[in-house]
């Protein structure tokens, strides 16, 4: 990942071969005055399910590529490229890639860093 700073603007270029471990592209780590954060995660085809997690804050998610399922504590939600999803705070959820290509999910939290998160092992 490479950052370019021009005045008060920060531009981040993601290196797909070496993504940030936490998925965050813009956060308090590279933009000190940021009020929220933005990240992306790529889930390869054949990934049955990620760990089940619950964040202390809400999350918004945009499906940039692929299709999948969001497993929640209230049921399963199928999604595809171009859709946006709101995930309420403290809601248990996991992602599943149901397609033949990478699932790319762009996400944001209303904090400058990833919020406190609980996790369960993938099942």
Rosetta silent file (secondary structure, phi, psi, omega in degrees, C-alpha in Angstrom):
SEQUENCE: XXXXXXXXXXXXXXXXXXXXXXXXXXXXXXXXXXXXXXXXXXXXXXXXXXXXXXXXXXXXXXXXXXXXXXXXXXXXXXXXXXXXXXXXXXXXXXXXXXXXXXXXXXXXXXXXXXXXXXXXXXX
SCORE:     score description
SCORE:     0.000 S_00000001
   1 L     0.000  132.918  179.035    0.000    0.000    0.000 S_00000001
   2 E  -121.962  136.355  178.105    1.379    3.402   -0.934 S_00000001
   3 E  -108.197  140.815  171.995    0.177    6.750    0.388 S_00000001
   4 E  -124.107  126.976 -178.661    0.496   10.079   -1.408 S_00000001
   5 E  -114.569  123.048  178.413   -0.189   13.226    0.605 S_00000001
   6 E  -125.665  108.929 -175.811   -0.939   16.485   -1.167 S_00000001
   7 L    60.638 -120.807 -179.577   -1.838   19.320    1.180 S_00000001
   8 L   -98.983    6.015 -176.616   -4.653   17.914    3.310 S_00000001
   9 E  -100.021  141.613  176.930   -5.547   15.108    0.879 S_00000001
  10 E  -123.737  128.637  177.028   -4.351   11.517    1.200 S_00000001
  11 E  -116.677  128.130 -177.401   -4.496    9.095   -1.702 S_00000001
  12 E  -112.664  131.927  174.323   -3.951    5.409   -1.013 S_00000001
  13 E  -113.661  118.354 -177.455   -2.971    2.859   -3.648 S_00000001
  14 L   -81.649  134.258  171.892   -3.542   -0.724   -2.552 S_00000001
  15 L   -94.751  104.605 -176.300   -1.021   -3.394   -3.468 S_00000001
  16 H   -56.469  -26.795  179.988   -3.270   -6.479   -3.970 S_00000001
  17 H   -77.383  -16.056 -177.223   -0.308   -8.770   -3.304 S_00000001
  18 H  -142.592   64.373 -177.977    0.295   -7.149    0.092 S_00000001
  19 L   -70.169  156.037  177.049   -3.004   -5.830    1.534 S_00000001
  20 L   -62.873  141.677 -175.420   -3.071   -4.306    5.018 S_00000001
  21 L   -59.356  -35.508 -178.736   -3.662   -6.975    7.680 S_00000001
  22 L   -91.485   -1.645  179.545   -6.682   -5.134    9.120 S_00000001
  23 L    79.941   -7.623 -175.878   -8.070   -4.241    5.689 S_00000001
  24 E   -76.727  129.107  177.707   -8.072   -0.513    6.493 S_00000001
  25 E   -98.454  -45.326  176.982   -7.100    1.802    3.655 S_00000001
  26 E  -122.195  124.165 -179.040   -7.949    5.150    5.245 S_00000001
  27 L  -158.611 -177.457  176.301   -7.852    5.466    9.039 S_00000001
  28 L   -61.462  -16.213  178.669   -6.332    7.459   11.859 S_00000001
  29 L   -69.538  -35.716 -178.439   -3.054    5.685   11.028 S_00000001
  30 L  -119.741   -4.518  175.507   -2.539    7.562    7.759 S_00000001
  31 L  -136.393   90.120 -173.040   -5.026   10.463    8.078 S_00000001
  32 L   -54.793  -34.103 -176.681   -4.748   11.963   11.582 S_00000001
  33 L   -92.154    6.825 -176.997   -7.851   14.165   11.296 S_00000001
  34 L   -65.328  144.509 -179.669  -10.150   11.467    9.816 S_00000001
  35 L  -103.841   -8.372 -179.922  -13.503   10.949   11.570 S_00000001
  36 L  -146.016 -176.589  177.917  -14.261    7.507   10.068 S_00000001
  37 E  -138.479  160.663 -178.203  -12.348    4.745    8.326 S_00000001
  38 E  -136.393  136.249  179.402  -12.531    2.896    5.031 S_00000001
  39 E  -146.704  176.668  178.294  -11.291   -0.563    4.197 S_00000001
  40 E  -147.968  148.167  176.759  -11.612   -3.448    1.783 S_00000001
  41 E  -134.759  141.956  176.364  -11.400   -7.198    2.034 S_00000001
  42 E  -114.082  125.603  179.488  -11.027   -9.800   -0.725 S_00000001
  43 E  -115.705  117.114 -175.922  -12.488  -13.244   -0.136 S_00000001
  44 L   -67.365  156.781  175.051  -11.434  -15.890   -2.684 S_00000001
  45 L   -58.860  147.608  179.597  -13.913  -18.230   -4.370 S_00000001
  46 L    88.682   -6.529  176.394  -14.540  -21.385   -2.404 S_00000001
  47 L   -75.945  112.267 -174.746  -14.323  -19.636    0.957 S_00000001
  48 L   -69.159  -42.673 -178.275  -17.275  -21.140    2.754 S_00000001
  49 L  -169.162  137.340  175.295  -17.467  -18.669    5.603 S_00000001
  50 L   -79.553  174.474  172.541  -15.329  -16.119    7.414 S_00000001
  51 L   -58.336  149.485  175.053  -15.145  -15.924   11.195 S_00000001
  52 E   -85.743  126.809 -175.332  -18.355  -14.684   12.792 S_00000001
  53 E  -130.621  161.102  173.484  -17.774  -11.203   14.228 S_00000001
  54 E  -141.321  123.902  179.925  -19.649   -8.418   15.998 S_00000001
  55 E   -95.101  151.948  178.566  -18.396   -4.813   16.021 S_00000001
  56 L   -69.944  -20.232  178.436  -19.124   -2.283   18.767 S_00000001
  57 L  -118.719  171.058  173.431  -20.324    0.183   16.089 S_00000001
  58 L   -70.516  166.638  179.734  -22.408   -0.114   12.961 S_00000001
  59 E  -139.518  143.576  168.663  -20.758   -0.913    9.639 S_00000001
  60 E  -114.563  143.882 -174.847  -21.615   -0.092    6.048 S_00000001
  61 E  -133.873  138.085  174.844  -20.517   -2.447    3.293 S_00000001
  62 E  -122.887  131.947 -179.781  -20.437   -2.087   -0.486 S_00000001
  63 E   -89.433  104.003 -177.086  -20.013   -5.112   -2.756 S_00000001
  64 E   -83.749  -25.447 -179.265  -17.460   -4.001   -5.359 S_00000001
  65 E  -158.636  144.082  173.306  -17.070   -7.419   -7.005 S_00000001
  66 L    89.127 -166.683  179.301  -18.568  -10.876   -6.775 S_00000001
  67 E  -148.588  160.002 -178.891  -21.514  -12.292   -4.889 S_00000001
  68 E  -174.642 -163.657  178.149  -22.086  -13.916   -1.567 S_00000001
  69 E  -131.995  140.617  171.319  -24.094  -14.309    1.582 S_00000001
  70 E  -104.337  112.509  177.654  -24.084  -12.365    4.789 S_00000001
  71 E   -88.200  122.593 -177.322  -24.845  -14.756    7.636 S_00000001
  72 E  -123.927  173.628  176.645  -26.350  -12.766   10.510 S_00000001
  73 L   -74.218   -1.941  177.897  -27.881  -13.410   13.887 S_00000001
  74 L  -118.982    6.123  179.549  -31.252  -12.772   12.185 S_00000001
  75 E   135.041 -165.037 -176.204  -30.838  -14.934    9.079 S_00000001
  76 E  -116.006  136.500  179.767  -29.022  -15.001    5.755 S_00000001
  77 E  -121.670  115.494  175.114  -28.872  -12.166    3.228 S_00000001
  78 E   -78.611  142.734  178.657  -27.773  -12.907   -0.367 S_00000001
  79 E  -144.179  164.256  178.791  -25.952  -10.063   -2.119 S_00000001
  80 E  -145.944  172.498 -178.611  -24.196   -9.268   -5.390 S_00000001
  81 L   -49.353  136.796  176.790  -21.984   -6.631   -6.984 S_00000001
  82 L    92.631   -5.572 -179.894  -23.320   -3.102   -6.690 S_00000001
  83 L   -96.213  150.802  176.955  -25.317   -3.627   -3.514 S_00000001
  84 E  -117.860  145.951 -175.742  -24.776   -1.821   -0.220 S_00000001
  85 E  -133.641  136.817  172.630  -25.555   -3.267    3.198 S_00000001
  86 E  -100.940  129.327  178.394  -25.980   -1.688    6.642 S_00000001
  87 E  -116.677  113.334 -177.898  -24.873   -3.899    9.549 S_00000001
  88 L   -63.201  156.205  176.442  -26.109   -2.688   12.956 S_00000001
  89 L   -57.852  145.220  175.617  -23.753   -2.411   15.930 S_00000001
  90 L    64.760   15.949  178.447  -23.232   -5.589   17.975 S_00000001
  91 L   -90.931  125.350  177.342  -24.759   -7.781   15.223 S_00000001
  92 L   -71.674  132.714 -179.051  -23.045  -11.135   14.717 S_00000001
  93 E  -156.215  156.091  177.774  -22.209  -11.662   11.045 S_00000001
  94 E  -147.193  152.533  178.966  -19.960  -13.610    8.653 S_00000001
  95 E  -104.962  146.346  174.580  -19.327  -13.476    4.904 S_00000001
  96 E  -131.761  131.191  174.432  -19.492  -16.328    2.415 S_00000001
  97 E   -88.068  114.637 -178.989  -18.282  -16.132   -1.182 S_00000001
  98 L  -102.735    1.473 -176.181  -20.893  -17.954   -3.298 S_00000001
  99 L  -102.816 -175.410 -178.773  -19.485  -16.977   -6.699 S_00000001
 100 L   -97.337   -1.364  179.483  -16.726  -18.088   -9.040 S_00000001
 101 L  -124.125  170.461  176.718  -14.648  -14.897   -8.671 S_00000001
 102 L   -56.713  141.558  171.136  -13.114  -12.992   -5.773 S_00000001
 103 E   -95.665  120.618  178.060  -15.617  -11.273   -3.497 S_00000001
 104 E  -113.856  115.855 -178.410  -14.439   -7.704   -2.848 S_00000001
 105 E  -112.558  125.363  175.354  -16.198   -5.949    0.012 S_00000001
 106 E  -100.301  132.510 -175.409  -15.571   -2.277    0.802 S_00000001
 107 E  -134.057  158.272  178.690  -16.458   -1.335    4.377 S_00000001
 108 E  -145.869  147.305  176.325  -16.568    1.699    6.631 S_00000001
 109 E  -124.431  153.972 -179.780  -16.984    2.370   10.341 S_00000001
 110 L   -83.772   34.389  176.699  -17.950    5.624   12.102 S_00000001
 111 L  -134.466  159.537  178.114  -14.605    5.711   13.941 S_00000001
 112 L   -75.326   -2.973  177.475  -11.086    6.594   12.755 S_00000001
 113 L  -141.091  172.143  174.593  -10.034    2.983   13.432 S_00000001
 114 L   -62.189  132.917 -178.523  -11.591   -0.482   13.420 S_00000001
 115 L   -72.015  164.219  172.915  -14.017   -0.603   16.362 S_00000001
 116 L   -52.832  134.421 -173.115  -13.697   -3.093   19.206 S_00000001
 117 E  -135.223  135.381  171.978  -14.702   -6.460   17.717 S_00000001
 118 E   -98.876  149.267 -179.994  -15.635   -9.841   19.141 S_00000001
 119 E  -139.205  147.713  170.271  -14.964  -12.934   17.016 S_00000001
 120 E  -118.593  152.529  177.782  -15.912  -16.601   16.883 S_00000001
 121 L   -61.894  148.725  176.350  -14.036  -19.202   14.834 S_00000001
 122 L   -60.728  144.434  178.780  -15.322  -19.873   11.305 S_00000001
 123 L  -139.467    0.000    0.000  -17.753  -22.751   11.124 S_00000001
